[in-house]
Amino acid sequence: MKLFSTILILAVCLKASANDISKINELKKNAEIAFKHQQFDVAVSNYSYLIDTLQIYDEESIMNLGHAYYQLNQKNLAQSQYQKLVLSDNEQLKSVAYQQLGALSNDPKTLEKAMSYFKESIKSDPSNKDARYNYELVKKKLKDQQEQNQNQENQDQNNENQENQDEEKKDQDQKQNQEQQEGDQNQDQENQNPEDQQQQDQENQEQQNQEQEDQQSQDGKENEKEGDQQEQQQPQEGEDNENKDQKDQQQAPSPSDKMQEMNISEEKAKMILEALKNSEIQYIQQNRRKPTKRKESDKPDW
């Protein structure tokens, strides 16, 4: 009974295994046909199911899946498939994987990386002519790029040096022009003829005279202004004197007061004044009677 059961299990397993192998072979065949007819999306679908779902590790299928991704321009997925094969024991397959990695890195920014991949491809399979050709091509590109960068750096340096030289020359020219202008002015002054010099001196003298006249005129105006102020002050002083005289008159004693002080009566004062008046009249009459002596002169009266 036990023997029968064991035989039955083996039969079932063999049948299942045969079915899996048949399915695997069918998937591989369909993927290869699709890849051959450039139906890369169908090829990717079959290879992915075979490798990822059924967990079948087949290096040839992995390589073809990478090629299908590469043709669909899905470079990151293609690179991940090629990276799986760099440790392969199949040197030719490993050489192709490195070659494809170099092709994916063939970019101006990653030329050194691409050259390194192509170099490893040649080491894995020295007969790989495509890898050797790509290596030399990338090597030349890298050299040209380095020379171009160096030339650009030199050009930038030359441009900077030229700008500095131009700036220095400009400053030097400006300085020379300024010195030349100053020299020309000095030479013009030295070469000025006597007549021009005399005319210039005369103009300077006239200007000085005019300034003196203006100063004198200004001084005269100031003097007139001071005189007007003095005239305005004189009436004020006259008024002050008049007020003073009036005050003196008010303070002077009257004739009656004076007669009282002298103990003279009014009648006696009148007699004295009458006598003084008669004496004055008599004196005047005597002076009229005296003849005047004519002065002797050789000159006529006229």
PDB file of C-alpha atoms in Angstrom:
ATOM      1  CA  MET A   1       0.000   0.000   0.000  1.00  0.00           C
ATOM      2  CA  LYS A   2       2.798   2.378   0.913  1.00  0.00           C
ATOM      3  CA  LEU A   3       4.649   1.602  -2.287  1.00  0.00           C
ATOM      4  CA  PHE A   4       1.572   2.377  -4.325  1.00  0.00           C
ATOM      5  CA  SER A   5       1.149   5.728  -2.645  1.00  0.00           C
ATOM      6  CA  THR A   6       4.798   6.668  -3.302  1.00  0.00           C
ATOM      7  CA  ILE A   7       4.521   5.768  -6.971  1.00  0.00           C
ATOM      8  CA  LEU A   8       1.334   7.855  -7.268  1.00  0.00           C
ATOM      9  CA  ILE A   9       3.014  10.933  -5.755  1.00  0.00           C
ATOM     10  CA  LEU A  10       6.018  10.615  -8.052  1.00  0.00           C
ATOM     11  CA  ALA A  11       3.717  10.337 -11.028  1.00  0.00           C
ATOM     12  CA  VAL A  12       1.864  13.506 -10.047  1.00  0.00           C
ATOM     13  CA  CYS A  13       5.130  15.399  -9.482  1.00  0.00           C
ATOM     14  CA  LEU A  14       6.558  14.271 -12.786  1.00  0.00           C
ATOM     15  CA  LYS A  15       3.375  15.316 -14.524  1.00  0.00           C
ATOM     16  CA  ALA A  16       3.442  18.756 -12.844  1.00  0.00           C
ATOM     17  CA  SER A  17       7.139  19.193 -13.639  1.00  0.00           C
ATOM     18  CA  ALA A  18       6.535  18.302 -17.262  1.00  0.00           C
ATOM     19  CA  ASN A  19       3.762  20.877 -17.449  1.00  0.00           C
ATOM     20  CA  ASP A  20       6.040  23.612 -15.960  1.00  0.00           C
ATOM     21  CA  ILE A  21       8.856  22.853 -18.367  1.00  0.00           C
ATOM     22  CA  SER A  22       6.426  22.992 -21.237  1.00  0.00           C
ATOM     23  CA  LYS A  23       5.103  26.363 -20.072  1.00  0.00           C
ATOM     24  CA  ILE A  24       8.627  27.743 -19.591  1.00  0.00           C
ATOM     25  CA  ASN A  25       9.667  26.675 -23.043  1.00  0.00           C
ATOM     26  CA  GLU A  26       6.513  28.183 -24.518  1.00  0.00           C
ATOM     27  CA  LEU A  27       7.163  31.537 -22.796  1.00  0.00           C
ATOM     28  CA  LYS A  28      10.767  31.615 -23.973  1.00  0.00           C
ATOM     29  CA  LYS A  29       9.722  30.762 -27.515  1.00  0.00           C
ATOM     30  CA  ASN A  30       7.024  33.448 -27.609  1.00  0.00           C
ATOM     31  CA  ALA A  31       9.443  36.042 -26.178  1.00  0.00           C
ATOM     32  CA  GLU A  32      12.123  35.204 -28.744  1.00  0.00           C
ATOM     33  CA  ILE A  33       9.608  35.399 -31.613  1.00  0.00           C
ATOM     34  CA  ALA A  34       8.328  38.780 -30.352  1.00  0.00           C
ATOM     35  CA  PHE A  35      11.887  40.132 -29.974  1.00  0.00           C
ATOM     36  CA  LYS A  36      12.780  38.930 -33.463  1.00  0.00           C
ATOM     37  CA  HIS A  37       9.759  40.725 -34.924  1.00  0.00           C
ATOM     38  CA  GLN A  38      10.714  43.836 -32.892  1.00  0.00           C
ATOM     39  CA  GLN A  39       7.633  43.491 -30.715  1.00  0.00           C
ATOM     40  CA  PHE A  40       9.703  44.525 -27.726  1.00  0.00           C
ATOM     41  CA  ASP A  41       6.762  45.159 -25.400  1.00  0.00           C
ATOM     42  CA  VAL A  42       5.481  41.574 -25.940  1.00  0.00           C
ATOM     43  CA  ALA A  43       9.000  40.267 -25.399  1.00  0.00           C
ATOM     44  CA  VAL A  44       9.304  42.235 -22.152  1.00  0.00           C
ATOM     45  CA  SER A  45       5.962  40.812 -20.944  1.00  0.00           C
ATOM     46  CA  ASN A  46       6.986  37.178 -21.581  1.00  0.00           C
ATOM     47  CA  TYR A  47      10.539  37.522 -20.234  1.00  0.00           C
ATOM     48  CA  SER A  48       9.335  39.390 -17.123  1.00  0.00           C
ATOM     49  CA  TYR A  49       6.758  36.669 -16.331  1.00  0.00           C
ATOM     50  CA  LEU A  50       9.365  34.031 -16.824  1.00  0.00           C
ATOM     51  CA  ILE A  51      12.040  35.673 -14.662  1.00  0.00           C
ATOM     52  CA  ASP A  52      10.059  37.570 -12.031  1.00  0.00           C
ATOM     53  CA  THR A  53       6.938  35.431 -11.612  1.00  0.00           C
ATOM     54  CA  LEU A  54       8.242  31.936 -12.228  1.00  0.00           C
ATOM     55  CA  GLN A  55      11.638  32.847 -10.692  1.00  0.00           C
ATOM     56  CA  ILE A  56      13.501  31.239 -13.588  1.00  0.00           C
ATOM     57  CA  TYR A  57      17.164  32.363 -13.634  1.00  0.00           C
ATOM     58  CA  ASP A  58      18.184  32.118 -17.257  1.00  0.00           C
ATOM     59  CA  GLU A  59      21.102  34.387 -18.211  1.00  0.00           C
ATOM     60  CA  GLU A  60      20.156  34.421 -21.890  1.00  0.00           C
ATOM     61  CA  SER A  61      16.603  35.465 -21.011  1.00  0.00           C
ATOM     62  CA  ILE A  62      17.956  38.172 -18.674  1.00  0.00           C
ATOM     63  CA  MET A  63      20.188  39.503 -21.467  1.00  0.00           C
ATOM     64  CA  ASN A  64      17.277  39.570 -23.949  1.00  0.00           C
ATOM     65  CA  LEU A  65      15.056  41.317 -21.403  1.00  0.00           C
ATOM     66  CA  GLY A  66      17.743  43.957 -21.008  1.00  0.00           C
ATOM     67  CA  HIS A  67      17.955  44.363 -24.790  1.00  0.00           C
ATOM     68  CA  ALA A  68      14.142  44.730 -25.012  1.00  0.00           C
ATOM     69  CA  TYR A  69      14.159  47.455 -22.338  1.00  0.00           C
ATOM     70  CA  TYR A  70      17.029  49.159 -24.183  1.00  0.00           C
ATOM     71  CA  GLN A  71      15.031  49.222 -27.433  1.00  0.00           C
ATOM     72  CA  LEU A  72      12.046  50.689 -25.612  1.00  0.00           C
ATOM     73  CA  ASN A  73      14.392  53.445 -24.289  1.00  0.00           C
ATOM     74  CA  GLN A  74      13.783  52.303 -20.716  1.00  0.00           C
ATOM     75  CA  LYS A  75      17.456  52.648 -19.877  1.00  0.00           C
ATOM     76  CA  ASN A  76      17.248  52.331 -16.121  1.00  0.00           C
ATOM     77  CA  LEU A  77      15.420  48.969 -16.357  1.00  0.00           C
ATOM     78  CA  ALA A  78      17.844  47.806 -19.029  1.00  0.00           C
ATOM     79  CA  GLN A  79      20.812  48.768 -16.852  1.00  0.00           C
ATOM     80  CA  SER A  80      19.453  46.773 -13.912  1.00  0.00           C
ATOM     81  CA  GLN A  81      19.257  43.616 -16.091  1.00  0.00           C
ATOM     82  CA  TYR A  82      22.803  44.072 -17.451  1.00  0.00           C
ATOM     83  CA  GLN A  83      24.144  44.585 -13.922  1.00  0.00           C
ATOM     84  CA  LYS A  84      22.925  41.063 -13.042  1.00  0.00           C
ATOM     85  CA  LEU A  85      25.276  39.564 -15.651  1.00  0.00           C
ATOM     86  CA  VAL A  86      28.613  41.237 -14.720  1.00  0.00           C
ATOM     87  CA  LEU A  87      29.303  38.320 -12.318  1.00  0.00           C
ATOM     88  CA  SER A  88      28.418  35.646 -14.852  1.00  0.00           C
ATOM     89  CA  ASP A  89      30.828  32.772 -15.472  1.00  0.00           C
ATOM     90  CA  ASN A  90      30.104  33.104 -19.173  1.00  0.00           C
ATOM     91  CA  GLU A  91      32.865  35.521 -20.253  1.00  0.00           C
ATOM     92  CA  GLN A  92      31.272  36.314 -23.601  1.00  0.00           C
ATOM     93  CA  LEU A  93      27.930  37.054 -21.984  1.00  0.00           C
ATOM     94  CA  LYS A  94      29.669  39.165 -19.324  1.00  0.00           C
ATOM     95  CA  SER A  95      31.562  41.056 -22.052  1.00  0.00           C
ATOM     96  CA  VAL A  96      28.289  41.926 -23.805  1.00  0.00           C
ATOM     97  CA  ALA A  97      26.779  43.073 -20.490  1.00  0.00           C
ATOM     98  CA  TYR A  98      29.737  45.427 -19.879  1.00  0.00           C
ATOM     99  CA  GLN A  99      29.522  46.643 -23.459  1.00  0.00           C
ATOM    100  CA  GLN A 100      25.848  47.525 -23.033  1.00  0.00           C
ATOM    101  CA  LEU A 101      26.560  49.306 -19.768  1.00  0.00           C
ATOM    102  CA  GLY A 102      29.213  51.347 -21.612  1.00  0.00           C
ATOM    103  CA  ALA A 103      26.730  52.217 -24.337  1.00  0.00           C
ATOM    104  CA  LEU A 104      24.222  53.420 -21.727  1.00  0.00           C
ATOM    105  CA  SER A 105      26.958  55.637 -20.209  1.00  0.00           C
ATOM    106  CA  ASN A 106      28.091  57.101 -23.555  1.00  0.00           C
ATOM    107  CA  ASP A 107      27.192  60.660 -22.570  1.00  0.00           C
ATOM    108  CA  PRO A 108      29.426  63.765 -22.520  1.00  0.00           C
ATOM    109  CA  LYS A 109      29.012  63.965 -18.752  1.00  0.00           C
ATOM    110  CA  THR A 110      29.896  60.259 -18.120  1.00  0.00           C
ATOM    111  CA  LEU A 111      32.526  59.474 -20.794  1.00  0.00           C
ATOM    112  CA  GLU A 112      35.075  58.256 -18.242  1.00  0.00           C
ATOM    113  CA  LYS A 113      32.540  55.809 -16.812  1.00  0.00           C
ATOM    114  CA  ALA A 114      31.646  54.540 -20.320  1.00  0.00           C
ATOM    115  CA  MET A 115      35.330  54.033 -21.164  1.00  0.00           C
ATOM    116  CA  SER A 116      35.753  52.017 -17.964  1.00  0.00           C
ATOM    117  CA  TYR A 117      32.857  49.697 -18.912  1.00  0.00           C
ATOM    118  CA  PHE A 118      34.237  49.168 -22.424  1.00  0.00           C
ATOM    119  CA  LYS A 119      37.632  48.367 -20.951  1.00  0.00           C
ATOM    120  CA  GLU A 120      36.119  45.669 -18.712  1.00  0.00           C
ATOM    121  CA  SER A 121      34.236  44.303 -21.721  1.00  0.00           C
ATOM    122  CA  ILE A 122      37.523  43.916 -23.617  1.00  0.00           C
ATOM    123  CA  LYS A 123      39.138  42.197 -20.615  1.00  0.00           C
ATOM    124  CA  SER A 124      36.257  39.714 -20.420  1.00  0.00           C
ATOM    125  CA  ASP A 125      36.397  38.936 -24.136  1.00  0.00           C
ATOM    126  CA  PRO A 126      39.377  40.332 -26.050  1.00  0.00           C
ATOM    127  CA  SER A 127      37.743  39.216 -29.296  1.00  0.00           C
ATOM    128  CA  ASN A 128      34.819  41.588 -28.770  1.00  0.00           C
ATOM    129  CA  LYS A 129      35.538  43.994 -31.639  1.00  0.00           C
ATOM    130  CA  ASP A 130      32.487  46.156 -30.974  1.00  0.00           C
ATOM    131  CA  ALA A 131      33.639  46.783 -27.413  1.00  0.00           C
ATOM    132  CA  ARG A 132      37.176  47.652 -28.613  1.00  0.00           C
ATOM    133  CA  TYR A 133      35.844  50.051 -31.268  1.00  0.00           C
ATOM    134  CA  ASN A 134      33.548  51.775 -28.755  1.00  0.00           C
ATOM    135  CA  TYR A 135      36.442  52.014 -26.294  1.00  0.00           C
ATOM    136  CA  GLU A 136      38.655  53.834 -28.818  1.00  0.00           C
ATOM    137  CA  LEU A 137      35.767  56.060 -29.878  1.00  0.00           C
ATOM    138  CA  VAL A 138      34.937  57.108 -26.322  1.00  0.00           C
ATOM    139  CA  LYS A 139      38.640  57.581 -25.557  1.00  0.00           C
ATOM    140  CA  LYS A 140      38.930  60.037 -28.453  1.00  0.00           C
ATOM    141  CA  LYS A 141      35.772  61.855 -27.374  1.00  0.00           C
ATOM    142  CA  LEU A 142      37.133  62.191 -23.855  1.00  0.00           C
ATOM    143  CA  LYS A 143      40.458  63.516 -25.146  1.00  0.00           C
ATOM    144  CA  ASP A 144      38.713  66.036 -27.402  1.00  0.00           C
ATOM    145  CA  GLN A 145      36.503  67.086 -24.537  1.00  0.00           C
ATOM    146  CA  GLN A 146      39.489  67.619 -22.244  1.00  0.00           C
ATOM    147  CA  GLU A 147      41.291  69.625 -24.921  1.00  0.00           C
ATOM    148  CA  GLN A 148      38.174  71.660 -25.527  1.00  0.00           C
ATOM    149  CA  ASN A 149      37.806  72.365 -21.829  1.00  0.00           C
ATOM    150  CA  GLN A 150      41.465  73.327 -21.631  1.00  0.00           C
ATOM    151  CA  ASN A 151      41.115  75.586 -24.663  1.00  0.00           C
ATOM    152  CA  GLN A 152      38.050  77.155 -23.124  1.00  0.00           C
ATOM    153  CA  GLU A 153      39.904  77.756 -19.877  1.00  0.00           C
ATOM    154  CA  ASN A 154      42.811  79.256 -21.819  1.00  0.00           C
ATOM    155  CA  GLN A 155      40.422  81.414 -23.822  1.00  0.00           C
ATOM    156  CA  ASP A 156      38.714  82.607 -20.678  1.00  0.00           C
ATOM    157  CA  GLN A 157      42.083  83.383 -19.140  1.00  0.00           C
ATOM    158  CA  ASN A 158      43.197  85.202 -22.289  1.00  0.00           C
ATOM    159  CA  ASN A 159      39.970  87.193 -22.358  1.00  0.00           C
ATOM    160  CA  GLU A 160      40.442  88.149 -18.736  1.00  0.00           C
ATOM    161  CA  ASN A 161      44.060  89.145 -19.375  1.00  0.00           C
ATOM    162  CA  GLN A 162      43.023  91.125 -22.450  1.00  0.00           C
ATOM    163  CA  GLU A 163      40.332  92.933 -20.485  1.00  0.00           C
ATOM    164  CA  ASN A 164      42.862  93.818 -17.804  1.00  0.00           C
ATOM    165  CA  GLN A 165      45.325  95.048 -20.443  1.00  0.00           C
ATOM    166  CA  ASP A 166      42.629  97.094 -22.151  1.00  0.00           C
ATOM    167  CA  GLU A 167      41.651  98.635 -18.838  1.00  0.00           C
ATOM    168  CA  GLU A 168      45.265  99.472 -18.027  1.00  0.00           C
ATOM    169  CA  LYS A 169      45.809 100.932 -21.510  1.00  0.00           C
ATOM    170  CA  LYS A 170      42.661 103.007 -21.166  1.00  0.00           C
ATOM    171  CA  ASP A 171      43.823 104.413 -17.836  1.00  0.00           C
ATOM    172  CA  GLN A 172      47.262 105.109 -19.281  1.00  0.00           C
ATOM    173  CA  ASP A 173      45.786 106.877 -22.329  1.00  0.00           C
ATOM    174  CA  GLN A 174      43.588 109.031 -20.124  1.00  0.00           C
ATOM    175  CA  LYS A 175      46.583 109.970 -18.012  1.00  0.00           C
ATOM    176  CA  GLN A 176      48.658 110.832 -21.102  1.00  0.00           C
ATOM    177  CA  ASN A 177      45.816 112.922 -22.551  1.00  0.00           C
ATOM    178  CA  GLN A 178      45.489 114.824 -19.303  1.00  0.00           C
ATOM    179  CA  GLU A 179      49.230 115.471 -19.168  1.00  0.00           C
ATOM    180  CA  GLN A 180      49.184 116.551 -22.832  1.00  0.00           C
ATOM    181  CA  GLN A 181      46.355 119.010 -22.201  1.00  0.00           C
ATOM    182  CA  GLU A 182      48.180 120.490 -19.212  1.00  0.00           C
ATOM    183  CA  GLY A 183      51.353 120.772 -21.293  1.00  0.00           C
ATOM    184  CA  ASP A 184      49.468 122.489 -24.131  1.00  0.00           C
ATOM    185  CA  GLN A 185      47.964 124.998 -21.736  1.00  0.00           C
ATOM    186  CA  ASN A 186      51.367 125.804 -20.264  1.00  0.00           C
ATOM    187  CA  GLN A 187      52.847 126.128 -23.753  1.00  0.00           C
ATOM    188  CA  ASP A 188      50.049 128.473 -24.822  1.00  0.00           C
ATOM    189  CA  GLN A 189      50.737 130.675 -21.846  1.00  0.00           C
ATOM    190  CA  GLU A 190      54.456 130.731 -22.632  1.00  0.00           C
ATOM    191  CA  ASN A 191      53.846 131.470 -26.328  1.00  0.00           C
ATOM    192  CA  GLN A 192      51.394 134.293 -25.651  1.00  0.00           C
ATOM    193  CA  ASN A 193      52.676 137.464 -27.510  1.00  0.00           C
ATOM    194  CA  PRO A 194      53.373 140.779 -25.685  1.00  0.00           C
ATOM    195  CA  GLU A 195      50.315 142.488 -27.156  1.00  0.00           C
ATOM    196  CA  ASP A 196      48.017 139.831 -25.798  1.00  0.00           C
ATOM    197  CA  GLN A 197      49.797 139.974 -22.482  1.00  0.00           C
ATOM    198  CA  GLN A 198      49.505 143.772 -22.418  1.00  0.00           C
ATOM    199  CA  GLN A 199      45.821 143.566 -23.299  1.00  0.00           C
ATOM    200  CA  GLN A 200      45.274 141.043 -20.563  1.00  0.00           C
ATOM    201  CA  ASP A 201      47.145 143.254 -18.068  1.00  0.00           C
ATOM    202  CA  GLN A 202      45.033 146.227 -19.162  1.00  0.00           C
ATOM    203  CA  GLU A 203      41.863 144.255 -18.687  1.00  0.00           C
ATOM    204  CA  ASN A 204      43.028 143.231 -15.258  1.00  0.00           C
ATOM    205  CA  GLN A 205      43.823 146.876 -14.397  1.00  0.00           C
ATOM    206  CA  GLU A 206      40.424 148.029 -15.631  1.00  0.00           C
ATOM    207  CA  GLN A 207      38.791 145.377 -13.568  1.00  0.00           C
ATOM    208  CA  GLN A 208      40.714 146.549 -10.489  1.00  0.00           C
ATOM    209  CA  ASN A 209      39.751 150.203 -11.186  1.00  0.00           C
ATOM    210  CA  GLN A 210      36.144 149.246 -11.577  1.00  0.00           C
ATOM    211  CA  GLU A 211      36.261 147.399  -8.281  1.00  0.00           C
ATOM    212  CA  GLN A 212      37.760 150.489  -6.593  1.00  0.00           C
ATOM    213  CA  GLU A 213      35.051 152.743  -8.071  1.00  0.00           C
ATOM    214  CA  ASP A 214      32.392 150.363  -6.911  1.00  0.00           C
ATOM    215  CA  GLN A 215      33.931 150.394  -3.445  1.00  0.00           C
ATOM    216  CA  GLN A 216      34.079 154.214  -3.394  1.00  0.00           C
ATOM    217  CA  SER A 217      30.499 154.423  -4.578  1.00  0.00           C
ATOM    218  CA  GLN A 218      29.499 152.055  -1.842  1.00  0.00           C
ATOM    219  CA  ASP A 219      31.420 154.137   0.726  1.00  0.00           C
ATOM    220  CA  GLY A 220      29.717 157.335  -0.557  1.00  0.00           C
ATOM    221  CA  LYS A 221      26.310 155.788  -0.171  1.00  0.00           C
ATOM    222  CA  GLU A 222      27.177 154.792   3.361  1.00  0.00           C
ATOM    223  CA  ASN A 223      28.375 158.368   4.152  1.00  0.00           C
ATOM    224  CA  GLU A 224      25.165 159.846   2.734  1.00  0.00           C
ATOM    225  CA  LYS A 225      23.187 157.483   4.821  1.00  0.00           C
ATOM    226  CA  GLU A 226      25.132 158.583   7.936  1.00  0.00           C
ATOM    227  CA  GLY A 227      24.542 162.293   7.008  1.00  0.00           C
ATOM    228  CA  ASP A 228      20.818 161.732   6.714  1.00  0.00           C
ATOM    229  CA  GLN A 229      20.837 160.151  10.115  1.00  0.00           C
ATOM    230  CA  GLN A 230      22.702 163.193  11.539  1.00  0.00           C
ATOM    231  CA  GLU A 231      20.211 165.632   9.948  1.00  0.00           C
ATOM    232  CA  GLN A 232      17.402 163.687  11.494  1.00  0.00           C
ATOM    233  CA  GLN A 233      19.150 164.051  14.833  1.00  0.00           C
ATOM    234  CA  GLN A 234      19.727 167.909  14.495  1.00  0.00           C
ATOM    235  CA  PRO A 235      16.034 168.920  14.587  1.00  0.00           C
ATOM    236  CA  GLN A 236      15.743 166.832  17.664  1.00  0.00           C
ATOM    237  CA  GLU A 237      18.709 168.698  19.191  1.00  0.00           C
ATOM    238  CA  GLY A 238      17.109 172.080  18.208  1.00  0.00           C
ATOM    239  CA  GLU A 239      13.928 171.106  19.861  1.00  0.00           C
ATOM    240  CA  ASP A 240      15.926 170.193  22.927  1.00  0.00           C
ATOM    241  CA  ASN A 241      17.671 173.664  22.916  1.00  0.00           C
ATOM    242  CA  GLU A 242      14.370 175.464  22.455  1.00  0.00           C
ATOM    243  CA  ASN A 243      12.865 173.608  25.326  1.00  0.00           C
ATOM    244  CA  LYS A 244      15.926 174.503  27.369  1.00  0.00           C
ATOM    245  CA  ASP A 245      15.557 178.263  26.526  1.00  0.00           C
ATOM    246  CA  GLN A 246      11.917 178.187  27.433  1.00  0.00           C
ATOM    247  CA  LYS A 247      12.811 176.559  30.680  1.00  0.00           C
ATOM    248  CA  ASP A 248      15.492 179.260  31.327  1.00  0.00           C
ATOM    249  CA  GLN A 249      12.993 181.990  30.493  1.00  0.00           C
ATOM    250  CA  GLN A 250      10.542 180.469  32.847  1.00  0.00           C
ATOM    251  CA  GLN A 251      13.198 180.372  35.512  1.00  0.00           C
ATOM    252  CA  ALA A 252      14.520 184.033  34.819  1.00  0.00           C
ATOM    253  CA  PRO A 253      13.119 186.677  37.327  1.00  0.00           C
ATOM    254  CA  SER A 254      10.767 189.433  36.073  1.00  0.00           C
ATOM    255  CA  PRO A 255      11.730 193.251  36.170  1.00  0.00           C
ATOM    256  CA  SER A 256       9.387 193.792  39.055  1.00  0.00           C
ATOM    257  CA  ASP A 257      11.140 191.095  40.989  1.00  0.00           C
ATOM    258  CA  LYS A 258      14.526 192.662  40.200  1.00  0.00           C
ATOM    259  CA  MET A 259      13.339 196.211  41.317  1.00  0.00           C
ATOM    260  CA  GLN A 260      12.054 194.804  44.503  1.00  0.00           C
ATOM    261  CA  GLU A 261      15.394 193.122  45.085  1.00  0.00           C
ATOM    262  CA  MET A 262      17.182 196.594  44.442  1.00  0.00           C
ATOM    263  CA  ASN A 263      14.719 198.617  46.558  1.00  0.00           C
ATOM    264  CA  ILE A 264      13.850 200.910  43.573  1.00  0.00           C
ATOM    265  CA  SER A 265      10.378 202.204  43.011  1.00  0.00           C
ATOM    266  CA  GLU A 266       8.670 202.087  39.665  1.00  0.00           C
ATOM    267  CA  GLU A 267       8.707 205.934  39.220  1.00  0.00           C
ATOM    268  CA  LYS A 268      12.389 206.135  40.012  1.00  0.00           C
ATOM    269  CA  ALA A 269      13.073 203.375  37.532  1.00  0.00           C
ATOM    270  CA  LYS A 270      11.211 205.290  34.822  1.00  0.00           C
ATOM    271  CA  MET A 271      13.313 208.402  35.491  1.00  0.00           C
ATOM    272  CA  ILE A 272      16.514 206.400  35.207  1.00  0.00           C
ATOM    273  CA  LEU A 273      15.411 204.837  31.899  1.00  0.00           C
ATOM    274  CA  GLU A 274      14.428 208.308  30.551  1.00  0.00           C
ATOM    275  CA  ALA A 275      17.852 209.714  31.449  1.00  0.00           C
ATOM    276  CA  LEU A 276      19.604 206.777  29.770  1.00  0.00           C
ATOM    277  CA  LYS A 277      17.532 207.302  26.669  1.00  0.00           C
ATOM    278  CA  ASN A 278      18.370 211.024  26.441  1.00  0.00           C
ATOM    279  CA  SER A 279      22.068 210.289  26.882  1.00  0.00           C
ATOM    280  CA  GLU A 280      21.937 207.785  24.065  1.00  0.00           C
ATOM    281  CA  ILE A 281      20.246 210.297  21.744  1.00  0.00           C
ATOM    282  CA  GLN A 282      22.776 212.991  22.539  1.00  0.00           C
ATOM    283  CA  TYR A 283      25.639 210.585  21.859  1.00  0.00           C
ATOM    284  CA  ILE A 284      24.251 209.651  18.465  1.00  0.00           C
ATOM    285  CA  GLN A 285      23.840 213.325  17.429  1.00  0.00           C
ATOM    286  CA  GLN A 286      27.418 214.153  18.357  1.00  0.00           C
ATOM    287  CA  ASN A 287      28.735 211.330  16.251  1.00  0.00           C
ATOM    288  CA  ARG A 288      26.852 212.564  13.208  1.00  0.00           C
ATOM    289  CA  ARG A 289      28.432 216.057  13.446  1.00  0.00           C
ATOM    290  CA  LYS A 290      32.041 214.791  13.247  1.00  0.00           C
ATOM    291  CA  PRO A 291      33.411 214.879   9.623  1.00  0.00           C
ATOM    292  CA  THR A 292      34.935 211.749   8.241  1.00  0.00           C
ATOM    293  CA  LYS A 293      38.466 211.982   6.849  1.00  0.00           C
ATOM    294  CA  ARG A 294      38.857 210.683   3.300  1.00  0.00           C
ATOM    295  CA  LYS A 295      41.538 208.161   2.759  1.00  0.00           C
ATOM    296  CA  GLU A 296      44.345 209.201   0.489  1.00  0.00           C
ATOM    297  CA  SER A 297      44.933 206.945  -2.433  1.00  0.00           C
ATOM    298  CA  ASP A 298      46.553 207.179  -5.772  1.00  0.00           C
ATOM    299  CA  LYS A 299      43.840 205.053  -7.209  1.00  0.00           C
ATOM    300  CA  PRO A 300      40.637 206.602  -8.553  1.00  0.00           C
ATOM    301  CA  ASP A 301      37.467 206.221  -6.566  1.00  0.00           C
ATOM    302  CA  TRP A 302      35.926 203.996  -9.022  1.00  0.00           C
TER     303      TRP A 302
END
